[in-house]
C-alpha cells in the first residue's frame, strides 16, 4: 500500500489527538467531513453522515458542547468520529482506549466492532493492556515482539494454537494479556532477559513452521453475515478528495468558527485577539495624557513612538503564541493525513488573521493617537495606524515561523521577543540614534523593518509640525521662551526637523538618507509581504524527522 492510497482511502487516529478548541462537537465533525469529503457528495449526504457518526459514537447528547469541556471518553470518541465521518475503508487506531477506565474501554471497543460489522469496514487497533472483556469483539489478533510475529490469525483459534505448542492459557486468566506477557521480553534480570529472549525466538520460529493455517480464518472464524448485511456499501472516499478551493474555504471558515462561538474557550481567544492591544494602549494613554508642546515633549513623543512599537510587537508575539498553537498542532495532524499542505494552511491563517489584526491595531492606534493629540491630520493618523499594523503582522509572522520548529509556545514567545527587542534597540532610532550607530550596524539595519517603521513614525510626527516651532522649556512651574534656541540646558530644538537631524542622517546630498517618507512607508509593507513569503516557503519544505518527532510525542 502506498502512502497516497492510505491517505485517500484509510483513516488514522494517533494516540494523542488535539482538536481545535472553540468548536463544538457538531462543528468539529462537519468541518472534518468538509475537509475530507469531495464536493461530488451532496451536502445532504454529508449532513446525514455527520448525524450517523454522532449516533454511532453516542455523541448526540454533547453535540453542542465545546471540545475542551468533554470528558476523556467523549473527547476520544470525537477524535475517532473526525476520521470516521469520511468513511474510510480501513481505519487504524493507536491506543484508542489509552487512559480510559474499564467501562469506557469496553464501550469504545464495542462501538468500533459494531462499526466494522455494520458497514463492512476494516478496523485495526493497537493495545498495550487488552482486557479480557474485549476478547469477543476482536476477529483477529497479532502479537509482535521486536518486529517479529509471535502469532497472527483468528482470535478464537489463538487458544488452540498456543495449546497445541505447549502453552495453554490457565483457567480464569485473561488470554489476551497472558499471551502478550508471553511475547514480551523480561528485562528484570540478565538471566530472565536471556531466557525470555530465547523463548520468544523459539515461538517466532514455531509460528513460521506451524502457523500457516492460522493466518487465515478457519472453521472457528467469525460467522458469515447474512445477505443483507453482506451488501458492500461504496465508501465516501471512493468519490475522490475535495478540491483545493473547498479545503481552503473550510480551513478559513473553521478558524473563524472556533473564534466566534458562544463558549468560554472561543470568547477567551476572541478577547485576547481583539481587546488586549486596545487595553494596553488605553493604559499607555493615561501615562502620556496630556501631551504638552514643550522642549521636553520632543523626548516624550519619541518615547511614545518607542512604546507603540514595543507594545505592538511584544503583544503580537504573545497573542500569536497563545492563539496559533492549536491551529499549528491540528495542521501537523491533518497534513500527515494528506488533507492539505503547508502553503494552503498558512494562506488560510493569514486570511483569518488579517481582519482581526486590522481591527485591533487600528482601534488601539486610534486610542493613543487621538487621546494624546498627536498631529490632528486624518492622513497622518491613517499612516500611523497602517505602519503599526505592519509591525504587528511582522511580529506575528516571525512568531509563526519560530513555532514551526519550537513546540513550546512559551519558548517560541521568549525567542521571538528577544529577537524583536534586538531589532527595536538597534534599528528603530527610538533608543539609539542612527547617527551614532557603528557603520556595520548602520548597514545591517537596512534589513530590519523597525528601521523604516521608526523613521516613518518619527518623520510623520515631527517633520513640518507647526506645534513644535520654537516651543518653550518648562522648569517647574516656569516656562522659558526658546525663540533663539540658545539657552543651554533648556532650549534644545528649534522645531521638529531640527530634532530629526539629531537622530537621523537627514538631508545629505541629493536624497535624505534615512528620512524618505513614502519609501519608508512602502518598505514596511514589503517586509510584511516578505514574511508571508518566508512562512509559505518554511511550511512547504519537508520537516526534518527530529522536528516531526516533537509534534508526534
Coordinates of C-alpha atoms in Angstrom, one line a residue:
X1 CA 0.0 0.0 0.0
X2 CA 1.4 3.4 -1.0
X3 CA 1.2 6.4 1.3
X4 CA -1.1 8.2 -1.2
X5 CA -3.5 5.3 -1.3
X6 CA -3.5 5.1 2.5
X7 CA -4.2 8.9 2.8
X8 CA -7.1 8.7 0.2
X9 CA -8.9 5.5 1.4
X10 CA -7.9 5.0 5.0
X11 CA -8.2 6.7 8.3
X12 CA -5.7 7.1 11.2
X13 CA -6.2 8.2 14.8
X14 CA -2.9 8.6 16.8
X15 CA -2.6 8.1 20.5
X16 CA -2.6 11.8 21.2
X17 CA -5.2 13.9 19.3
X18 CA -5.5 17.7 19.6
X19 CA -8.8 19.0 18.3
X20 CA -9.4 22.7 17.7
X21 CA -10.7 24.5 20.8
X22 CA -13.7 26.8 20.4
X23 CA -15.6 24.4 18.2
X24 CA -18.4 22.3 19.5
X25 CA -18.8 18.6 18.7
X26 CA -21.2 19.0 15.7
X27 CA -19.0 21.7 14.1
X28 CA -15.9 19.6 14.6
X29 CA -17.5 16.7 12.7
X30 CA -19.0 19.0 10.0
X31 CA -15.6 20.6 9.2
X32 CA -13.8 17.3 9.3
X33 CA -16.2 16.0 6.7
X34 CA -16.0 19.1 4.5
X35 CA -12.2 18.9 4.6
X36 CA -12.0 15.3 3.6
X37 CA -15.2 14.5 1.5
X38 CA -15.4 15.7 -2.1
X39 CA -18.0 18.2 -3.3
X40 CA -19.3 15.4 -5.6
X41 CA -21.0 14.1 -2.5
X42 CA -24.1 16.2 -1.8
X43 CA -24.5 18.4 1.3
X44 CA -27.5 16.4 2.5
X45 CA -25.4 13.2 2.3
X46 CA -22.6 14.9 4.4
X47 CA -25.1 16.1 7.0
X48 CA -26.6 12.6 7.2
X49 CA -23.2 11.2 7.6
X50 CA -22.4 13.5 10.5
X51 CA -25.7 12.6 12.2
X52 CA -25.0 8.9 11.7
X53 CA -21.5 9.2 13.2
X54 CA -22.8 11.1 16.2
X55 CA -25.4 8.4 16.7
X56 CA -23.0 5.6 16.3
X57 CA -20.5 7.1 18.7
X58 CA -23.1 8.2 21.3
X59 CA -22.3 11.9 20.9
X60 CA -25.8 13.3 20.3
X61 CA -26.2 14.4 23.9
X62 CA -23.0 16.5 23.7
X63 CA -23.5 17.8 20.2
X64 CA -23.3 21.5 21.3
X65 CA -20.6 21.1 23.9
X66 CA -17.2 22.8 23.3
X67 CA -14.5 20.2 22.7
X68 CA -12.2 21.1 25.6
X69 CA -15.1 20.6 28.0
X70 CA -15.7 17.0 27.1
X71 CA -14.8 14.0 29.3
X72 CA -11.8 11.9 28.2
X73 CA -14.1 9.2 26.7
X74 CA -16.2 11.8 24.8
X75 CA -13.1 13.5 23.5
X76 CA -11.7 10.2 22.3
X77 CA -14.9 9.3 20.6
X78 CA -15.0 12.7 18.9
X79 CA -11.4 12.2 17.7
X80 CA -12.5 8.8 16.3
X81 CA -15.6 10.4 14.7
X82 CA -13.5 13.1 13.0
X83 CA -11.9 10.3 10.9
X84 CA -15.0 8.0 10.6
X85 CA -17.0 10.8 9.1
X86 CA -15.1 10.4 5.8
X87 CA -16.0 6.7 5.8
X88 CA -12.5 5.1 5.4
X89 CA -12.3 1.6 4.0
X90 CA -9.6 0.8 6.6
X91 CA -9.3 2.5 10.0
X92 CA -6.1 2.4 12.0
X93 CA -6.1 3.5 15.7
X94 CA -3.1 3.8 18.0
X95 CA -4.1 3.0 21.6
X96 CA -7.8 4.2 21.3
X97 CA -8.5 3.4 24.9
X98 CA -5.4 5.0 26.4
X99 CA -6.0 6.3 29.9
X100 CA -9.7 5.3 29.9
X101 CA -11.5 3.4 32.6
X102 CA -12.6 -0.2 32.0
X103 CA -16.2 0.8 31.3
X104 CA -15.3 3.3 28.6
X105 CA -12.7 1.0 27.2
X106 CA -15.4 -1.7 26.7
X107 CA -17.8 1.0 25.3
X108 CA -15.3 2.2 22.6
X109 CA -14.2 -1.2 21.5
X110 CA -17.8 -2.4 21.2
X111 CA -18.6 0.7 19.1
X112 CA -15.7 0.0 16.8
X113 CA -16.6 -3.6 16.5
X114 CA -20.2 -2.7 15.6
X115 CA -18.9 -0.2 13.0
X116 CA -16.8 -2.8 11.3
X117 CA -19.7 -5.3 11.1
X118 CA -22.4 -2.7 10.2
X119 CA -20.5 -1.0 7.4
X120 CA -18.2 -3.9 6.3
X121 CA -15.1 -1.9 7.1
X122 CA -11.6 -3.0 8.4
X123 CA -10.6 -1.6 11.8
X124 CA -7.0 -2.2 13.1
X125 CA -6.1 -1.1 16.6
X126 CA -3.1 -1.4 18.9
X127 CA -3.4 -2.1 22.6
X128 CA -0.7 -2.5 25.3
X129 CA -3.1 -3.7 28.0
X130 CA -6.0 -5.6 26.4
X131 CA -8.7 -6.5 28.9
X132 CA -10.5 -9.9 28.8
X133 CA -13.9 -8.3 28.3
X134 CA -13.0 -7.1 24.8
X135 CA -12.0 -10.6 23.7
X136 CA -15.3 -11.3 21.9
X137 CA -15.1 -8.1 19.8
X138 CA -11.7 -9.0 18.2
X139 CA -11.9 -11.0 15.0
X140 CA -8.1 -11.3 14.6
X141 CA -5.1 -10.7 16.8
X142 CA -1.4 -10.2 16.1
X143 CA 1.3 -10.4 18.7
X144 CA 4.6 -8.7 17.8
X145 CA 7.9 -8.7 19.6
X146 CA 10.8 -6.6 18.2
X147 CA 9.1 -6.7 14.8
X148 CA 8.8 -10.5 14.7
X149 CA 5.4 -12.2 14.6
X150 CA 4.7 -14.5 17.5
X151 CA 1.1 -15.1 16.4
X152 CA -1.4 -13.7 13.9
X153 CA -4.8 -15.0 13.0
X154 CA -8.2 -15.8 14.3
X155 CA -8.7 -14.7 17.9
X156 CA -10.8 -17.8 18.6
X157 CA -8.2 -20.1 17.2
X158 CA -5.4 -18.5 19.2
X159 CA -6.2 -20.6 22.2
X160 CA -6.0 -23.8 20.2
X161 CA -2.7 -22.8 18.6
X162 CA -0.9 -22.0 21.8
X163 CA -2.3 -25.1 23.5
X164 CA -1.0 -27.2 20.6
X165 CA 2.6 -25.9 21.1
X166 CA 2.5 -26.4 24.9
X167 CA 1.4 -23.0 26.2
X168 CA -2.3 -23.4 27.3
X169 CA -3.9 -20.4 28.9
X170 CA -4.6 -21.1 32.7
X171 CA -8.2 -21.0 33.8
X172 CA -9.6 -17.6 34.9
X173 CA -6.6 -15.9 33.2
X174 CA -7.1 -13.1 30.6
X175 CA -5.8 -14.9 27.4
X176 CA -5.1 -11.6 25.6
X177 CA -2.8 -10.4 28.5
X178 CA -1.4 -13.8 29.2
X179 CA -0.1 -14.3 25.7
X180 CA 1.0 -10.7 25.5
X181 CA 3.3 -11.3 28.5
X182 CA 4.5 -14.5 26.9
X183 CA 5.5 -12.4 23.8
X184 CA 7.3 -9.7 25.9
X185 CA 11.0 -9.7 26.8
X186 CA 11.5 -9.8 30.5
X187 CA 14.2 -7.2 31.4
X188 CA 14.2 -7.5 35.2
X189 CA 17.5 -9.5 35.4
X190 CA 20.1 -10.6 32.9
X191 CA 19.1 -14.2 33.3
X192 CA 15.4 -13.5 32.7
X193 CA 16.3 -11.4 29.7
X194 CA 18.3 -14.2 28.1
X195 CA 15.6 -16.8 28.9
X196 CA 12.7 -14.8 27.7
X197 CA 14.5 -13.8 24.5
X198 CA 15.3 -17.4 23.7
X199 CA 11.7 -18.4 24.4
X200 CA 10.3 -15.7 22.1
X201 CA 12.8 -16.7 19.3
X202 CA 11.5 -20.2 19.6
X203 CA 7.9 -19.0 19.5
X204 CA 8.7 -17.0 16.3
X205 CA 10.3 -20.0 14.6
X206 CA 7.4 -22.2 15.7
X207 CA 4.8 -20.0 14.1
X208 CA 6.8 -19.8 10.9
X209 CA 6.7 -23.5 10.6
X210 CA 3.3 -24.4 12.0
X211 CA 1.3 -21.2 11.9
X212 CA 0.4 -21.1 8.2
X213 CA -3.2 -22.5 8.7
X214 CA -3.9 -20.0 11.5
X215 CA -3.0 -16.9 9.4
X216 CA -6.4 -17.1 7.7
X217 CA -9.8 -17.7 9.2
X218 CA -10.6 -21.4 9.8
X219 CA -13.8 -23.1 10.9
X220 CA -13.6 -21.2 14.2
X221 CA -13.6 -17.9 12.4
X222 CA -16.4 -15.3 12.6
X223 CA -19.8 -16.4 11.3
X224 CA -20.7 -15.1 7.9
X225 CA -23.0 -12.1 7.6
X226 CA -26.5 -12.6 6.3
X227 CA -27.2 -11.5 2.7
X228 CA -28.5 -8.0 3.6
X229 CA -25.6 -7.3 5.9
X230 CA -23.1 -8.5 3.4
X231 CA -24.1 -5.9 0.8
X232 CA -20.9 -3.8 0.3
X233 CA -21.6 -0.1 0.6
X234 CA -19.5 2.2 -1.5
X235 CA -17.4 4.3 0.8
X236 CA -17.4 8.1 0.6
X237 CA -13.7 8.1 0.0
X238 CA -14.4 6.4 -3.4
X239 CA -15.7 9.6 -4.8
X240 CA -12.3 11.3 -4.6
X241 CA -10.9 14.1 -2.5
X242 CA -12.1 17.7 -2.1
X243 CA -10.8 20.4 -4.3
X244 CA -8.2 22.8 -3.1
X245 CA -10.7 25.7 -3.0
X246 CA -13.1 23.6 -0.9
X247 CA -10.3 22.8 1.6
X248 CA -9.1 26.4 1.7
X249 CA -12.7 27.7 2.3
X250 CA -13.3 25.3 5.1
X251 CA -10.0 25.9 6.7
X252 CA -10.7 29.6 6.9
X253 CA -14.3 29.0 7.9
X254 CA -13.3 26.6 10.7
X255 CA -10.8 29.1 12.1
X256 CA -13.4 31.9 12.3
X257 CA -16.0 29.4 13.7
X258 CA -13.5 28.5 16.5
X259 CA -13.3 32.2 17.5
X260 CA -16.9 33.4 17.1
X261 CA -18.7 30.7 19.2
X262 CA -20.7 31.3 22.3
X263 CA -18.5 29.3 24.7
X264 CA -15.7 30.2 27.1
X265 CA -12.8 29.0 25.0
X266 CA -13.9 30.9 21.9
X267 CA -14.6 34.1 23.9
X268 CA -11.3 33.9 25.7
X269 CA -9.4 33.8 22.4
X270 CA -11.6 36.5 20.8
X271 CA -10.9 38.8 23.8
X272 CA -7.2 38.1 23.6
X273 CA -7.0 38.8 19.9
X274 CA -9.3 41.9 19.9
X275 CA -9.1 43.5 23.3
X276 CA -5.6 43.2 24.7
X277 CA -3.9 45.7 22.4
X278 CA -6.5 48.4 22.8
X279 CA -6.4 47.9 26.6
X280 CA -2.6 48.3 26.6
X281 CA -2.8 51.5 24.5
X282 CA -5.5 52.8 26.9
X283 CA -3.1 52.3 29.8
X284 CA -0.4 54.0 27.7
X285 CA -2.7 56.9 27.0
X286 CA -3.2 57.5 30.8
X287 CA 0.6 57.9 31.2
X288 CA 1.1 60.3 28.3
X289 CA -2.0 62.5 28.6
X290 CA -1.8 65.4 28.3
X291 CA 0.9 65.7 25.6
X292 CA 2.4 69.2 26.0
X293 CA 4.1 71.2 23.3
X294 CA 7.3 72.0 25.1
X295 CA 11.0 71.3 24.6
X296 CA 10.6 68.2 26.9
X297 CA 7.8 66.9 24.7
X298 CA 10.3 66.0 21.9
X299 CA 11.7 63.2 24.1
X300 CA 8.2 62.3 25.3
X301 CA 6.9 61.9 21.7
X302 CA 10.0 59.8 20.9
X303 CA 9.2 57.7 24.0
X304 CA 5.6 57.3 22.9
X305 CA 6.7 56.0 19.5
X306 CA 9.1 53.6 21.2
X307 CA 6.3 52.3 23.4
X308 CA 4.0 52.0 20.5
X309 CA 6.5 49.9 18.5
X310 CA 7.4 47.8 21.5
X311 CA 3.9 47.3 22.8
X312 CA 2.5 46.2 19.3
X313 CA 5.5 43.9 18.7
X314 CA 5.6 42.1 22.1
X315 CA 1.8 41.8 22.4
X316 CA 1.6 40.5 18.9
X317 CA 4.1 37.8 19.7
X318 CA 2.3 36.9 22.9
X319 CA -1.2 36.7 21.3
X320 CA 0.2 34.6 18.4
X321 CA 2.0 32.2 20.7
X322 CA -1.3 31.5 22.6
X323 CA -3.8 31.5 19.8
X324 CA -1.8 30.0 17.0
X325 CA -0.6 26.9 18.9
X326 CA -3.9 24.9 18.5
X327 CA -4.1 25.6 14.8
X328 CA -0.5 24.6 14.3
X329 CA -0.9 21.3 16.1
X330 CA -4.1 20.5 14.1
X331 CA -2.2 21.3 10.9
X332 CA 0.5 18.8 11.8
X333 CA -2.0 16.0 12.3
X334 CA -4.1 16.8 9.2
X335 CA -1.2 17.4 6.9
X336 CA 0.2 14.0 7.9
X337 CA -3.2 12.6 6.6
X338 CA -2.7 14.3 3.3
X339 CA -5.7 16.6 3.6
X340 CA -3.7 19.7 2.7
X341 CA -0.2 21.1 2.7
X342 CA 1.6 23.9 4.5
X343 CA 1.1 26.8 2.0
X344 CA -2.7 26.3 1.9
X345 CA -2.7 26.3 5.7
X346 CA -0.6 29.4 6.0
X347 CA -2.7 31.3 3.4
X348 CA -5.9 30.4 5.2
X349 CA -4.5 31.5 8.5
X350 CA -3.3 34.8 7.0
X351 CA -6.8 35.4 5.6
X352 CA -8.3 34.6 9.0
X353 CA -5.9 36.8 11.0
X354 CA -6.0 39.8 8.6
X355 CA -9.3 41.4 9.6
X356 CA -8.6 40.6 13.3
X357 CA -5.2 42.3 13.3
X358 CA -6.6 45.3 11.3
X359 CA -9.4 45.7 13.8
X360 CA -7.3 45.5 17.0
X361 CA -4.3 47.6 15.8
X362 CA -6.4 50.4 14.2
X363 CA -8.6 50.6 17.4
X364 CA -5.5 50.7 19.6
X365 CA -3.6 53.1 17.5
X366 CA -6.6 55.5 17.3
X367 CA -6.9 55.5 21.1
X368 CA -3.3 56.6 21.5
X369 CA -3.2 58.9 18.5
X370 CA -6.4 60.8 19.3
X371 CA -6.0 60.6 23.1
X372 CA -2.6 62.2 23.2
X373 CA -3.4 64.6 20.4
X374 CA -0.6 63.8 18.1
X375 CA -0.8 65.6 14.7
X376 CA -4.5 66.1 14.1
X377 CA -4.5 65.3 10.4
X378 CA -6.5 62.3 9.2
X379 CA -3.9 61.2 6.6
X380 CA -1.2 61.3 9.3
X381 CA -3.4 59.2 11.6
X382 CA -4.1 56.7 8.8
X383 CA -0.4 56.3 8.1
X384 CA 0.4 55.9 11.8
X385 CA -2.2 53.1 12.1
X386 CA -1.0 51.4 8.9
X387 CA 2.7 51.3 9.9
X388 CA 1.8 49.9 13.4
X389 CA -0.3 47.3 11.7
X390 CA 2.7 46.2 9.5
X391 CA 4.8 45.9 12.7
X392 CA 2.1 43.8 14.3
X393 CA 1.9 41.4 11.3
X394 CA 5.7 41.2 11.1
X395 CA 5.9 40.1 14.7
X396 CA 3.0 37.7 14.3
X397 CA 4.6 36.0 11.2
X398 CA 8.0 35.8 12.9
X399 CA 6.5 34.0 15.8
X400 CA 4.6 31.7 13.5
X401 CA 7.9 30.8 11.8
X402 CA 9.5 30.0 15.1
X403 CA 6.6 27.9 16.2
X404 CA 7.2 25.7 13.1
X405 CA 10.3 24.4 14.9
X406 CA 9.7 25.1 18.6
X407 CA 6.9 23.1 20.1
X408 CA 6.6 25.1 23.4
X409 CA 4.5 28.2 22.9
X410 CA 6.3 29.9 25.8
X411 CA 9.8 29.2 24.4
X412 CA 8.7 30.4 21.0
X413 CA 7.4 33.6 22.5
X414 CA 10.6 34.2 24.5
X415 CA 12.7 33.6 21.5
X416 CA 10.6 35.9 19.4
X417 CA 10.6 38.8 21.8
X418 CA 14.3 38.5 22.3
X419 CA 14.8 39.0 18.6
X420 CA 12.2 41.8 18.4
X421 CA 13.8 43.7 21.3
X422 CA 17.2 43.4 19.5
X423 CA 15.6 44.8 16.3
X424 CA 13.9 47.7 18.2
X425 CA 17.0 48.6 20.2
X426 CA 19.4 48.7 17.2
X427 CA 17.3 49.9 14.3
X428 CA 14.2 51.9 15.4
X429 CA 16.2 55.0 16.4
X430 CA 14.0 55.3 19.5
X431 CA 16.7 54.0 21.8
X432 CA 19.9 54.8 19.8
X433 CA 20.2 57.4 17.1
X434 CA 21.0 56.3 13.6
X435 CA 23.8 58.8 13.5
X436 CA 25.6 57.2 16.5
X437 CA 25.4 53.6 15.2
X438 CA 28.7 52.0 14.2
X439 CA 28.9 51.8 10.4
X440 CA 28.5 48.0 10.2
X441 CA 25.3 48.1 12.4
X442 CA 24.0 51.0 10.3
X443 CA 24.1 48.9 7.2
X444 CA 22.8 45.8 9.0
X445 CA 19.7 47.9 10.0
X446 CA 18.7 48.1 6.3
X447 CA 17.4 44.5 6.7
X448 CA 15.1 45.3 9.7
X449 CA 11.6 46.6 9.4
X450 CA 12.0 48.8 12.5
X451 CA 14.5 51.0 10.7
X452 CA 11.7 52.0 8.3
X453 CA 8.9 52.0 10.8
X454 CA 10.8 54.1 13.3
X455 CA 11.9 56.6 10.7
X456 CA 8.4 56.9 9.3
X457 CA 6.7 57.4 12.6
X458 CA 9.2 60.0 13.7
X459 CA 9.0 61.8 10.4
X460 CA 5.2 61.5 10.4
X461 CA 5.1 63.3 13.8
X462 CA 8.0 65.8 13.7
X463 CA 8.5 66.9 10.1
X464 CA 6.7 70.2 9.5
X465 CA 4.7 70.0 12.8
X466 CA 3.8 73.7 13.4
X467 CA 3.0 73.0 17.1
X468 CA 6.7 72.2 17.7
X469 CA 8.1 75.5 16.3
X470 CA 10.2 77.3 19.0
X471 CA 8.5 75.5 21.9
X472 CA 9.2 76.8 25.4
X473 CA 11.1 74.9 28.0
X474 CA 9.4 74.1 31.4
X475 CA 11.4 74.4 34.6
X476 CA 9.0 73.5 37.4
X477 CA 6.1 76.0 37.0
X478 CA 8.2 78.4 35.0
X479 CA 8.1 78.4 31.2
X480 CA 11.2 79.6 29.5
X481 CA 10.9 81.1 26.0
X482 CA 13.1 79.4 23.3
X483 CA 12.8 81.7 20.3
X484 CA 16.5 81.7 19.6
X485 CA 17.1 78.1 20.9
X486 CA 20.3 79.2 22.6
X487 CA 19.6 78.7 26.3
X488 CA 22.0 76.0 27.5
X489 CA 20.3 73.2 29.4
X490 CA 16.8 74.3 28.4
X491 CA 16.4 75.1 24.8
X492 CA 17.5 72.1 22.6
X493 CA 15.3 72.1 19.5
X494 CA 14.2 74.8 17.1
X495 CA 11.5 72.6 15.6
X496 CA 10.7 69.1 14.5
X497 CA 13.1 69.0 11.6
X498 CA 15.9 70.1 14.0
X499 CA 15.1 67.2 16.3
X500 CA 15.1 64.7 13.4
X501 CA 18.6 65.9 12.3
X502 CA 19.9 64.9 15.7
X503 CA 18.6 61.3 15.3
X504 CA 18.9 60.6 11.5
X505 CA 21.2 61.3 8.6
X506 CA 19.0 64.0 7.2
X507 CA 19.4 65.9 4.0
X508 CA 22.8 64.7 2.9
X509 CA 23.4 65.1 -0.8
X510 CA 20.6 64.8 -3.3
X511 CA 18.5 62.4 -1.1
X512 CA 17.7 62.3 2.6
X513 CA 19.5 59.1 3.5
X514 CA 17.2 57.9 6.3
X515 CA 14.1 60.0 6.1
X516 CA 12.3 59.2 2.8
X517 CA 8.7 59.3 3.9
X518 CA 7.0 57.2 1.2
X519 CA 9.9 54.9 0.7
X520 CA 9.9 54.0 4.4
X521 CA 6.1 53.6 4.4
X522 CA 6.3 51.2 1.4
X523 CA 9.2 49.2 2.8
X524 CA 7.2 48.4 5.9
X525 CA 4.7 46.6 3.7
X526 CA 7.5 44.9 1.7
X527 CA 8.7 43.3 5.0
X528 CA 5.2 42.1 5.7
X529 CA 4.9 40.5 2.2
X530 CA 8.4 39.1 2.7
X531 CA 7.4 37.4 6.0
X532 CA 4.3 35.9 4.4
X533 CA 6.5 34.5 1.6
X534 CA 9.1 33.2 4.1
X535 CA 6.4 31.3 6.0
X536 CA 5.0 29.9 2.8
X537 CA 8.4 28.5 1.9
X538 CA 9.0 27.3 5.5
X539 CA 5.7 25.4 5.5
X540 CA 6.5 24.0 2.1
X541 CA 9.9 22.5 2.9
X542 CA 9.7 18.9 4.3
X543 CA 10.4 18.9 8.0
X544 CA 13.5 17.0 9.4
X545 CA 12.5 13.9 11.3
X546 CA 13.7 15.2 14.6
X547 CA 11.2 18.1 14.3
X548 CA 8.4 15.9 13.3
X549 CA 9.1 13.7 16.3
X550 CA 8.5 16.7 18.6
X551 CA 4.9 17.0 17.5
X552 CA 4.2 13.3 17.4
X553 CA 5.2 12.6 21.0

